[in-house]
C-alpha cells in the first residue's frame, strides 16, 4: 500500500512520507522483541501515539491499543475546553497546520471515561496535561496523581491556546516554577513536552530537568499558517497553527540531538514527522529513548503500530542499540 | 524502506481486519474508471469490496494523493455502489482533485472508509433529496438505497445546479419525481416552494435529506422547520483525518463543537440549531 | 513538466512542490506587468533568487538574469572562506538540509568578478553579506559601500558557521549594535535577513528596524539534521544544517505574517519554500513586498523565472494587491 | 496550480533553449525501457535528443523522483548513447533508485543535463578504463566514444565487480582488451599488476580513466603516478543541485574545495593531490 504512482506496478516503492506497508500486518498478534524503559516505565516497544492524534473511539476501531509502547492521550484541562473555531486545519507540503486549540471534555470526564477504558484494554497510558495557567496544570495533575495513568506529559508547548500554553514553554524561569510545583504534587513519572519555537532549547531543557522532571518529549508543532489563494485570508480560523508531519522531521531530529548532547542522561521521547520504522530509528540515533507518532496516524490509522513493527525488525540487526533501550540507558 | 508487492490488497487487508474484529485501515484500491460527467466534474469508480458491502448513504471515503507532499485526506461522499465497485463524483477544485481526474482504469489509489454516520433512513417516508452542486453525490446513493425498498418509501429529488444538470439522469432510475433548477432560473428554495403543494398533499410523511453549500442547507432547514418537515443535512468541513482522531473538523452546534467526520457528516435540523 | 506520476498522461497535475510548468516558457522575452518597490529600489517583478542558491556561472546558463526582480548573491565574507567539509547536504521530506558554511571567494573577488558581470547583464543585485564578527561585517560593507550593488542583505542568521552568524541574529541587543554600526557606513538600501530559530521574531525585527535597516528578509533556514540508517551517524559532516524547501513554507509564512502584524510599514522580503507563483502570492498575502526563491532553484534551474511569470499572471486578477506593490506600499 | 499539456516536452524545451542561447532546464523525458542487468542493477533508457546529441563521457544527468517529497536530484553517469536515447545504469540503494526501477516503457521522468566536465580524451592513447562496481557506467560511454576513433586509440577495460561481471558484455564491442575481477579473486590493483607488462610493453601512451569507490580510485592514483601514467577520476558526492548553484558537492583538493558537479566530476591525479 502507498505506491508512489497510480501505476499498475507489481512492485512499487512505498511513499517516503506515508510509508504504508501492505506486508506488515499490523493486526496479527506480535511478540515484541525490543522494549524500552522511559523514566522507569517499561514500554513494550519504543513507539507511542503523539498527543492530539489519538482518540480511543476512533483509533481503537483500527488496532489493539495494547500493542503500542504507550498511548499518549489528547491534552486534558481542568474543565472542558471547546477549542478554536473551524477551519482548524490546512495542508502544507509533506505536512499540515492545525489549530485545534486543545478541545477536550476535561479531566473529570477523562478519569471516568477514556483512561479506565484504555487501561482495561491493556494500554500503557501517558496522560498529556494542558493548562492556561499554573493553577490549571496543578488542578489537572492533582486529579491525575492517584489515577491509573502510567506517566504524565506536561504540554507547555501548544502554540494554539491564547494564554499560558506556549509562553510557559519558552520561558525557562516560568517553566522551572511550574514544574517544581507540579513535581511536588505527585510521584508519577513526569515528562515535559517542549516547544521547538525557541532560541535556545538547551536552556529550556535544563530548566525542566532542574525542576525535577523525569523525561523530556520533543518536539511539539512549529508555528505556521496558510493563506487561501482566492480570498487572501488565512485558511485556519485561528490564523496561525502548528506545523506537523514529515516536513518537520529533520527539525525534530535536530532538537533531540542538541538536547541529548547537552543532557546525556535524561530520557527523551522523540517526536516529529515519524511515519516509518526508519524515521523512528533516526530519532534513536539522535539520542531518543522512545518516540511518538503524530500526524502519520491521521492519514493512516494503523501507522503507529506499523512503525513499531518496522522498528522491531530494524532493531534486530542493531543489538547494541536494542540493549541500551532495554536497559533504559541513555547515551 | 518498505516494498509493497501485491497489485490490489484491499481484499487481504479487509479479511485480516474482519478476522481481528477491526475496521480495515488505509489500503490501495484499484481504479475501474474515470469519466467526465460535466465541465470539471468527474465520476471515479474504485473497486473496494469492503466499502461496497458496508457503505450507507452519506458515508464518505478518504482518497489520498499519490504525491507524498500532499498528505491530507480528500473526503468524498459515496454516490453509488454496484457489486464491489464504488462510485464517487467530484469536482476539480485543487491539486488533489486534479490529480484524481488524471487517473485511468487499472491505476491504484489509496482509500480509507467508509467513514462517518449515515442518513437515518429507518422510517418509510417520501424522502425529499435537496442537493446543491457537488452536494448531490450522497443523495444519489440515498436514492439508490431507498429505491430498493419494499415499503411505501418514495424518492423526490430537488437538485440545484450552476448550469449543467449533470446528475438528473443518474437519479432518474431511483426517484419517482425528479426536479431541478439551474442558477439562472432560481434556487432550490424556489423549487421547494413550487412543489410544496404536491409534497404536503401526499399522505405519506416527508423527510428531507440535504447536502450542498451551507447557506443553501440553512435555507432548507428554515423552510423545512417552518413546515414541520424533519430534515437531515450532510455537512462538509476541512478534515485532518476523517475518522475521528484529530478533532479538526468541528461544526458549532447547540451541544458544542461536534466532529463532522464522526458525529456527522449527517446532523438534523435540531442538532445544528438551524431551526431557530 | 513535473507530472506527479510517471504516467502516459496527456494532462497531468503539476507537482505541488516542484511545480514545473511546461507551458510557461521562461526563455521567451516577457514584458513584466507588476513591479514592486522595496526600500526605494524598483524590482521589475517581486521575485528574486535567495542567497546561496544562485551562482552566475551556473544559473546564468539557464536564463537571462535581468529577467528577475533581483539577483541575491551568495554570502560574501571579508576574505575567502572554505566552508564546511563534505557531505554538506541531505534530503528531507519535501525539503533538504544543507551545511555549506558560506564557502565563498571573498568580497574582493566578488567586487571584480561576479558583481560587475551581473550588473553588465542588467541584473538588479542584492549582495548578501556574511561575517563571523562585527568587524567582518563592517569590512565587507565598507568595501560594498561604493560598489554597484543595488541593495545589501545582511545575513545574521546562517546556522552553519561556528561563530557570530546565528547568535547575532538571535540576540536583539547584539543585532542592534551590529546594524547601527553598519548603517552608519553606507546609504545603500540595507536589508537584514532574519533567523527563524528564535523565540520572539518580533523583538528581533524591532531591534533591526530601530537600528535603521530599510527592509527585512525572512526566513533563513531552520536548524535540522539527518542520520545515516546504516552507520547511525549524522549524514552531514557538520552534523546539523539548515532546513529549506517546500517543507518550511507554512513556517516562513507564519514568520512574515507575525512581523507584518507588529511592523506595518517595514518592507519585507518573504523567503521559504517558494516554488510556484501561488506560493509567492501567499507570501504577499502574509505581508511581504517581494519574495526570494531558494531551494526550488536547485532542483529546477529556471524556477525563479517561472515563479515570477506565474505571479505576474496571478497579479493580473488582483489589481489592489498589484497597485500596493507597485507603490512600494506596505500594509 | 499549473497544468502541463504535452506528452513529451524535451524537444520543445530544447528548441527554445537553443534559440535563446541557453541550456535547456529541467524537463520531462520519456522512458524507453527499464531492464534488470544484474541483482539490483538496472539499465534505464530515456529519450532525450539534447542529451544524446551533446553528452560526453563522464558527464551525468539528474533524474528526479515523481514523489514531490523526494526533492533532491539523483545523479547518474551516462553509460551509452544511441540515436536520441540515453542509457543509464544504476544500482538500487534507496528510495529514489527503487522508484526508478519500477518505471516502464512510456512512463515519464524529469531530467536535467548533461552536467559536469567530461573526461579529457583529446590525446590518442591506450585508454585504460579502471572501474569498480557502479563506477563502470561512465567508462562504458568512454569506451563507446573512443571506439569510434580513426586514430591509434585503443581501449582496455579493467573492471572490478562484487560478483556478477554485469558490464563485461557491454564493453566488449568497444574495447580491444577486456579484463575483470570479482571480489573473491582480488581487486583492480591486482589486475593492473597482472597486466602491467602488457601495458608498458606497448608503444602507445597509456591514459587511465577511473571511476569507482574512493579508496579504489586512490589506490589506482597511487599505482598510476608511481608508473608515470596520467589518470583522470570521475568522482561522486552528495549533491544539492548538480549544476553548480549550491556549492554542496565539494571535494577537498590542494587548490581548495572544488565542486564535483561543475569543476568535475572529472579530476586528474594532480588536481586531487592523489599523487602524494
Ligand atoms: C464529508 C465530505 C464529503 C465530500 N464529498 C464530496 C463529493 O462527493 N464531491 C466533491 O466534489 N467534493 C466533496 N467534498 C469536498 C472535497 O473533499 C474537496 O473538494 C477536496 O478535498 C478538494 O481537494 P483538492 O486537493 O482538490 O483541493 P485543495 O484545495 O488543493 O485541497 C487542500 C486541502 O483542503 C481540503 N479541502 C479543500 N476544499 C475542501 C472542502 N470543500 N471540504 C473539505 N476539505 C476541503 C482538502 O481535503 C485538502 O486537505 C466533500 C467533503 C467532505 C468533508
Ligand atoms: C556524478 C555522479 C554520478 C553517479 N553515477 C551513478 C551511476 O552511473 N550509477 C549508479 O548506480 N549510481 C551513480 N551515482 C550514485 C547515485 O546518484 C546514487 O546512488 C543515488 O542518488 C541514490 O539515490 P536513492 O534515492 O536511491 O538513495 P537515497 O539514499 O534514498 O538518496 C537520498 C539522497 O542521497 C543522495 N545519495 C545517496 N547516495 C548517493 C551517492 N552514492 N552519491 C551521491 N548522492 C547520493 C541521493 O541523491 C539523494 O539526494 C552517481 C553519483 C554521482 C554524484
Ligand atoms: C491535530 C493535532 C493535535 C495535537 N494536539 C496536541 C495536544 O493536545 N497536546 C500536545 O502536547 N501535542 C499535540 N499535538 C502535537 C503532536 O503531539 C506532536 O508533537 C506534533 O504533531 C509533531 O509530531 P508529528 O509530526 O508526528 O505530528 C497535536 C498535533 C496535531 C497534528
Ligand atoms: C545551499 C544553500 C545555501 C544557502 N546559503 C545562504 C547564504 O549564503 N546566505 C543566506 O543569507 N542564506 C543562505 N541560504 C538560505 C536561503 O537563502 C533561504 O533563506 C532558505 O533556503 C529558505 O528558502 P527556500 O526554502 O526557498 O530555500 C542558503 C540556502 C541553501 C539551500
Ligand atoms: S477530521 Fe479528524 S476528527 Fe474529524
Ligand atoms: S551540487 Fe550544487 S554546486 Fe554541486
PDB file of N, CA and C in Angstrom, chain B residues 87-135:
ATOM      1  N   UNK B  87     -18.770   4.283  -6.611  1.00  0.00           N
ATOM      2  CA  UNK B  87     -18.664   5.465  -7.469  1.00  0.00           C
ATOM      3  C   UNK B  87     -18.594   6.735  -6.621  1.00  0.00           C
ATOM      4  N   UNK B  88     -17.643   7.585  -6.961  1.00  0.00           N
ATOM      5  CA  UNK B  88     -17.543   8.913  -6.356  1.00  0.00           C
ATOM      6  C   UNK B  88     -17.719   9.932  -7.470  1.00  0.00           C
ATOM      7  N   UNK B  89     -18.282  11.063  -7.132  1.00  0.00           N
ATOM      8  CA  UNK B  89     -18.430  12.135  -8.126  1.00  0.00           C
ATOM      9  C   UNK B  89     -17.794  13.377  -7.523  1.00  0.00           C
ATOM     10  N   UNK B  90     -16.885  13.952  -8.257  1.00  0.00           N
ATOM     11  CA  UNK B  90     -16.226  15.111  -7.647  1.00  0.00           C
ATOM     12  C   UNK B  90     -15.903  16.163  -8.682  1.00  0.00           C
ATOM     13  N   UNK B  91     -15.727  17.350  -8.142  1.00  0.00           N
ATOM     14  CA  UNK B  91     -15.378  18.498  -8.956  1.00  0.00           C
ATOM     15  C   UNK B  91     -13.894  18.777  -8.753  1.00  0.00           C
ATOM     16  N   UNK B  92     -13.224  19.175  -9.817  1.00  0.00           N
ATOM     17  CA  UNK B  92     -11.816  19.565  -9.690  1.00  0.00           C
ATOM     18  C   UNK B  92     -11.760  20.968  -9.106  1.00  0.00           C
ATOM     19  N   UNK B  93     -11.209  21.061  -7.888  1.00  0.00           N
ATOM     20  CA  UNK B  93     -11.101  22.375  -7.242  1.00  0.00           C
ATOM     21  C   UNK B  93      -9.664  22.700  -6.850  1.00  0.00           C
ATOM     22  N   UNK B  94      -8.819  21.687  -6.789  1.00  0.00           N
ATOM     23  CA  UNK B  94      -7.452  21.938  -6.352  1.00  0.00           C
ATOM     24  C   UNK B  94      -6.548  20.829  -6.833  1.00  0.00           C
ATOM     25  N   UNK B  95      -5.368  20.739  -6.238  1.00  0.00           N
ATOM     26  CA  UNK B  95      -4.339  19.835  -6.733  1.00  0.00           C
ATOM     27  C   UNK B  95      -4.744  18.368  -6.589  1.00  0.00           C
ATOM     28  N   UNK B  96      -5.422  18.033  -5.500  1.00  0.00           N
ATOM     29  CA  UNK B  96      -5.801  16.639  -5.279  1.00  0.00           C
ATOM     30  C   UNK B  96      -6.824  16.178  -6.293  1.00  0.00           C
ATOM     31  N   UNK B  97      -7.905  16.913  -6.423  1.00  0.00           N
ATOM     32  CA  UNK B  97      -8.947  16.519  -7.368  1.00  0.00           C
ATOM     33  C   UNK B  97      -8.403  16.561  -8.797  1.00  0.00           C
ATOM     34  N   UNK B  98      -7.485  17.464  -9.073  1.00  0.00           N
ATOM     35  CA  UNK B  98      -6.889  17.484 -10.407  1.00  0.00           C
ATOM     36  C   UNK B  98      -6.086  16.206 -10.648  1.00  0.00           C
ATOM     37  N   UNK B  99      -5.338  15.808  -9.649  1.00  0.00           N
ATOM     38  CA  UNK B  99      -4.586  14.555  -9.786  1.00  0.00           C
ATOM     39  C   UNK B  99      -5.544  13.391 -10.051  1.00  0.00           C
ATOM     40  N   UNK B 100      -6.620  13.311  -9.272  1.00  0.00           N
ATOM     41  CA  UNK B 100      -7.541  12.180  -9.427  1.00  0.00           C
ATOM     42  C   UNK B 100      -8.198  12.175 -10.808  1.00  0.00           C
ATOM     43  N   UNK B 101      -8.372  13.344 -11.385  1.00  0.00           N
ATOM     44  CA  UNK B 101      -9.027  13.393 -12.693  1.00  0.00           C
ATOM     45  C   UNK B 101      -8.119  12.809 -13.775  1.00  0.00           C
ATOM     46  N   UNK B 102      -6.827  12.673 -13.482  1.00  0.00           N
ATOM     47  CA  UNK B 102      -5.904  12.085 -14.451  1.00  0.00           C
ATOM     48  C   UNK B 102      -5.731  10.587 -14.272  1.00  0.00           C
ATOM     49  N   UNK B 103      -6.465   9.993 -13.337  1.00  0.00           N
ATOM     50  CA  UNK B 103      -6.356   8.542 -13.134  1.00  0.00           C
ATOM     51  C   UNK B 103      -6.957   7.787 -14.320  1.00  0.00           C
ATOM     52  N   UNK B 104      -6.484   6.570 -14.493  1.00  0.00           N
ATOM     53  CA  UNK B 104      -7.022   5.706 -15.555  1.00  0.00           C
ATOM     54  C   UNK B 104      -7.361   4.326 -15.009  1.00  0.00           C
ATOM     55  N   UNK B 105      -8.171   3.621 -15.732  1.00  0.00           N
ATOM     56  CA  UNK B 105      -8.515   2.256 -15.350  1.00  0.00           C
ATOM     57  C   UNK B 105      -7.237   1.473 -15.088  1.00  0.00           C
ATOM     58  N   UNK B 106      -7.197   0.746 -13.982  1.00  0.00           N
ATOM     59  CA  UNK B 106      -6.029  -0.062 -13.666  1.00  0.00           C
ATOM     60  C   UNK B 106      -5.049   0.651 -12.745  1.00  0.00           C
ATOM     61  N   UNK B 107      -5.130   1.968 -12.650  1.00  0.00           N
ATOM     62  CA  UNK B 107      -4.280   2.686 -11.701  1.00  0.00           C
ATOM     63  C   UNK B 107      -4.690   2.322 -10.282  1.00  0.00           C
ATOM     64  N   UNK B 108      -3.848   2.694  -9.346  1.00  0.00           N
ATOM     65  CA  UNK B 108      -4.122   2.376  -7.956  1.00  0.00           C
ATOM     66  C   UNK B 108      -4.291   3.655  -7.158  1.00  0.00           C
ATOM     67  N   UNK B 109      -5.072   3.582  -6.123  1.00  0.00           N
ATOM     68  CA  UNK B 109      -5.267   4.762  -5.293  1.00  0.00           C
ATOM     69  C   UNK B 109      -5.561   4.337  -3.863  1.00  0.00           C
ATOM     70  N   UNK B 110      -4.975   5.053  -2.914  1.00  0.00           N
ATOM     71  CA  UNK B 110      -5.186   4.711  -1.512  1.00  0.00           C
ATOM     72  C   UNK B 110      -6.529   5.238  -1.021  1.00  0.00           C
ATOM     73  N   UNK B 111      -7.198   4.392  -0.248  1.00  0.00           N
ATOM     74  CA  UNK B 111      -8.534   4.744   0.263  1.00  0.00           C
ATOM     75  C   UNK B 111      -8.660   4.375   1.742  1.00  0.00           C
ATOM     76  N   UNK B 112      -9.576   5.039   2.408  1.00  0.00           N
ATOM     77  CA  UNK B 112      -9.976   4.662   3.760  1.00  0.00           C
ATOM     78  C   UNK B 112     -11.483   4.873   3.845  1.00  0.00           C
ATOM     79  N   UNK B 113     -12.176   3.907   4.462  1.00  0.00           N
ATOM     80  CA  UNK B 113     -13.602   4.114   4.632  1.00  0.00           C
ATOM     81  C   UNK B 113     -14.361   2.804   4.598  1.00  0.00           C
ATOM     82  N   UNK B 114     -15.674   2.839   4.637  1.00  0.00           N
ATOM     83  CA  UNK B 114     -16.499   4.051   4.674  1.00  0.00           C
ATOM     84  C   UNK B 114     -16.431   4.748   6.031  1.00  0.00           C
ATOM     85  N   UNK B 115     -16.589   6.043   6.027  1.00  0.00           N
ATOM     86  CA  UNK B 115     -16.441   6.862   7.219  1.00  0.00           C
ATOM     87  C   UNK B 115     -17.721   7.646   7.500  1.00  0.00           C
ATOM     88  N   UNK B 116     -17.907   7.951   8.769  1.00  0.00           N
ATOM     89  CA  UNK B 116     -18.997   8.845   9.151  1.00  0.00           C
ATOM     90  C   UNK B 116     -20.316   8.148   9.410  1.00  0.00           C
ATOM     91  N   UNK B 117     -21.234   8.934   9.942  1.00  0.00           N
ATOM     92  CA  UNK B 117     -22.565   8.462  10.330  1.00  0.00           C
ATOM     93  C   UNK B 117     -23.510   8.681   9.166  1.00  0.00           C
ATOM     94  N   UNK B 118     -24.214   7.650   8.726  1.00  0.00           N
ATOM     95  CA  UNK B 118     -25.074   7.796   7.537  1.00  0.00           C
ATOM     96  C   UNK B 118     -26.379   8.536   7.851  1.00  0.00           C
ATOM     97  N   UNK B 119     -27.134   8.824   6.789  1.00  0.00           N
ATOM     98  CA  UNK B 119     -28.506   9.308   6.958  1.00  0.00           C
ATOM     99  C   UNK B 119     -29.303   8.271   7.742  1.00  0.00           C
ATOM    100  N   UNK B 120     -30.254   8.754   8.517  1.00  0.00           N
ATOM    101  CA  UNK B 120     -31.201   7.848   9.173  1.00  0.00           C
ATOM    102  C   UNK B 120     -32.366   7.639   8.203  1.00  0.00           C
ATOM    103  N   UNK B 121     -32.430   6.431   7.660  1.00  0.00           N
ATOM    104  CA  UNK B 121     -33.463   6.142   6.656  1.00  0.00           C
ATOM    105  C   UNK B 121     -34.449   5.093   7.180  1.00  0.00           C
ATOM    106  N   UNK B 122     -34.538   5.013   8.515  1.00  0.00           N
ATOM    107  CA  UNK B 122     -35.336   3.943   9.101  1.00  0.00           C
ATOM    108  C   UNK B 122     -36.826   4.044   8.774  1.00  0.00           C
ATOM    109  N   UNK B 123     -37.360   5.244   8.874  1.00  0.00           N
ATOM    110  CA  UNK B 123     -38.802   5.399   8.653  1.00  0.00           C
ATOM    111  C   UNK B 123     -39.172   5.325   7.180  1.00  0.00           C
ATOM    112  N   UNK B 124     -40.193   4.586   6.846  1.00  0.00           N
ATOM    113  CA  UNK B 124     -40.733   4.668   5.484  1.00  0.00           C
ATOM    114  C   UNK B 124     -41.322   6.070   5.313  1.00  0.00           C
ATOM    115  N   UNK B 125     -41.031   6.721   4.202  1.00  0.00           N
ATOM    116  CA  UNK B 125     -41.467   8.113   4.004  1.00  0.00           C
ATOM    117  C   UNK B 125     -41.250   8.511   2.570  1.00  0.00           C
ATOM    118  N   UNK B 126     -41.724   9.715   2.248  1.00  0.00           N
ATOM    119  CA  UNK B 126     -41.308  10.313   0.987  1.00  0.00           C
ATOM    120  C   UNK B 126     -40.034  11.097   1.270  1.00  0.00           C
ATOM    121  N   UNK B 127     -38.929  10.591   0.798  1.00  0.00           N
ATOM    122  CA  UNK B 127     -37.666  11.266   1.047  1.00  0.00           C
ATOM    123  C   UNK B 127     -37.429  12.316  -0.022  1.00  0.00           C
ATOM    124  N   UNK B 128     -37.303  13.554   0.433  1.00  0.00           N
ATOM    125  CA  UNK B 128     -37.078  14.656  -0.488  1.00  0.00           C
ATOM    126  C   UNK B 128     -35.589  14.994  -0.445  1.00  0.00           C
ATOM    127  N   UNK B 129     -34.913  14.724  -1.522  1.00  0.00           N
ATOM    128  CA  UNK B 129     -33.462  14.895  -1.551  1.00  0.00           C
ATOM    129  C   UNK B 129     -33.149  16.271  -2.115  1.00  0.00           C
ATOM    130  N   UNK B 130     -32.688  17.161  -1.248  1.00  0.00           N
ATOM    131  CA  UNK B 130     -32.435  18.527  -1.691  1.00  0.00           C
ATOM    132  C   UNK B 130     -30.933  18.748  -1.789  1.00  0.00           C
ATOM    133  N   UNK B 131     -30.440  18.807  -3.012  1.00  0.00           N
ATOM    134  CA  UNK B 131     -28.990  18.895  -3.207  1.00  0.00           C
ATOM    135  C   UNK B 131     -28.596  20.123  -3.986  1.00  0.00           C
ATOM    136  N   UNK B 132     -27.402  20.612  -3.676  1.00  0.00           N
ATOM    137  CA  UNK B 132     -26.864  21.747  -4.432  1.00  0.00           C
ATOM    138  C   UNK B 132     -25.477  21.412  -4.924  1.00  0.00           C
ATOM    139  N   UNK B 133     -25.248  21.536  -6.223  1.00  0.00           N
ATOM    140  CA  UNK B 133     -23.923  21.365  -6.810  1.00  0.00           C
ATOM    141  C   UNK B 133     -23.303  20.037  -6.443  1.00  0.00           C
ATOM    142  N   UNK B 134     -22.101  20.094  -5.884  1.00  0.00           N
ATOM    143  CA  UNK B 134     -21.404  18.848  -5.560  1.00  0.00           C
ATOM    144  C   UNK B 134     -21.886  18.248  -4.249  1.00  0.00           C
ATOM    145  N   UNK B 135     -23.041  18.729  -3.778  1.00  0.00           N
ATOM    146  CA  UNK B 135     -23.694  18.084  -2.640  1.00  0.00           C
ATOM    147  C   UNK B 135     -24.557  16.918  -3.091  1.00  0.00           C
TER     148      UNK B 135
END
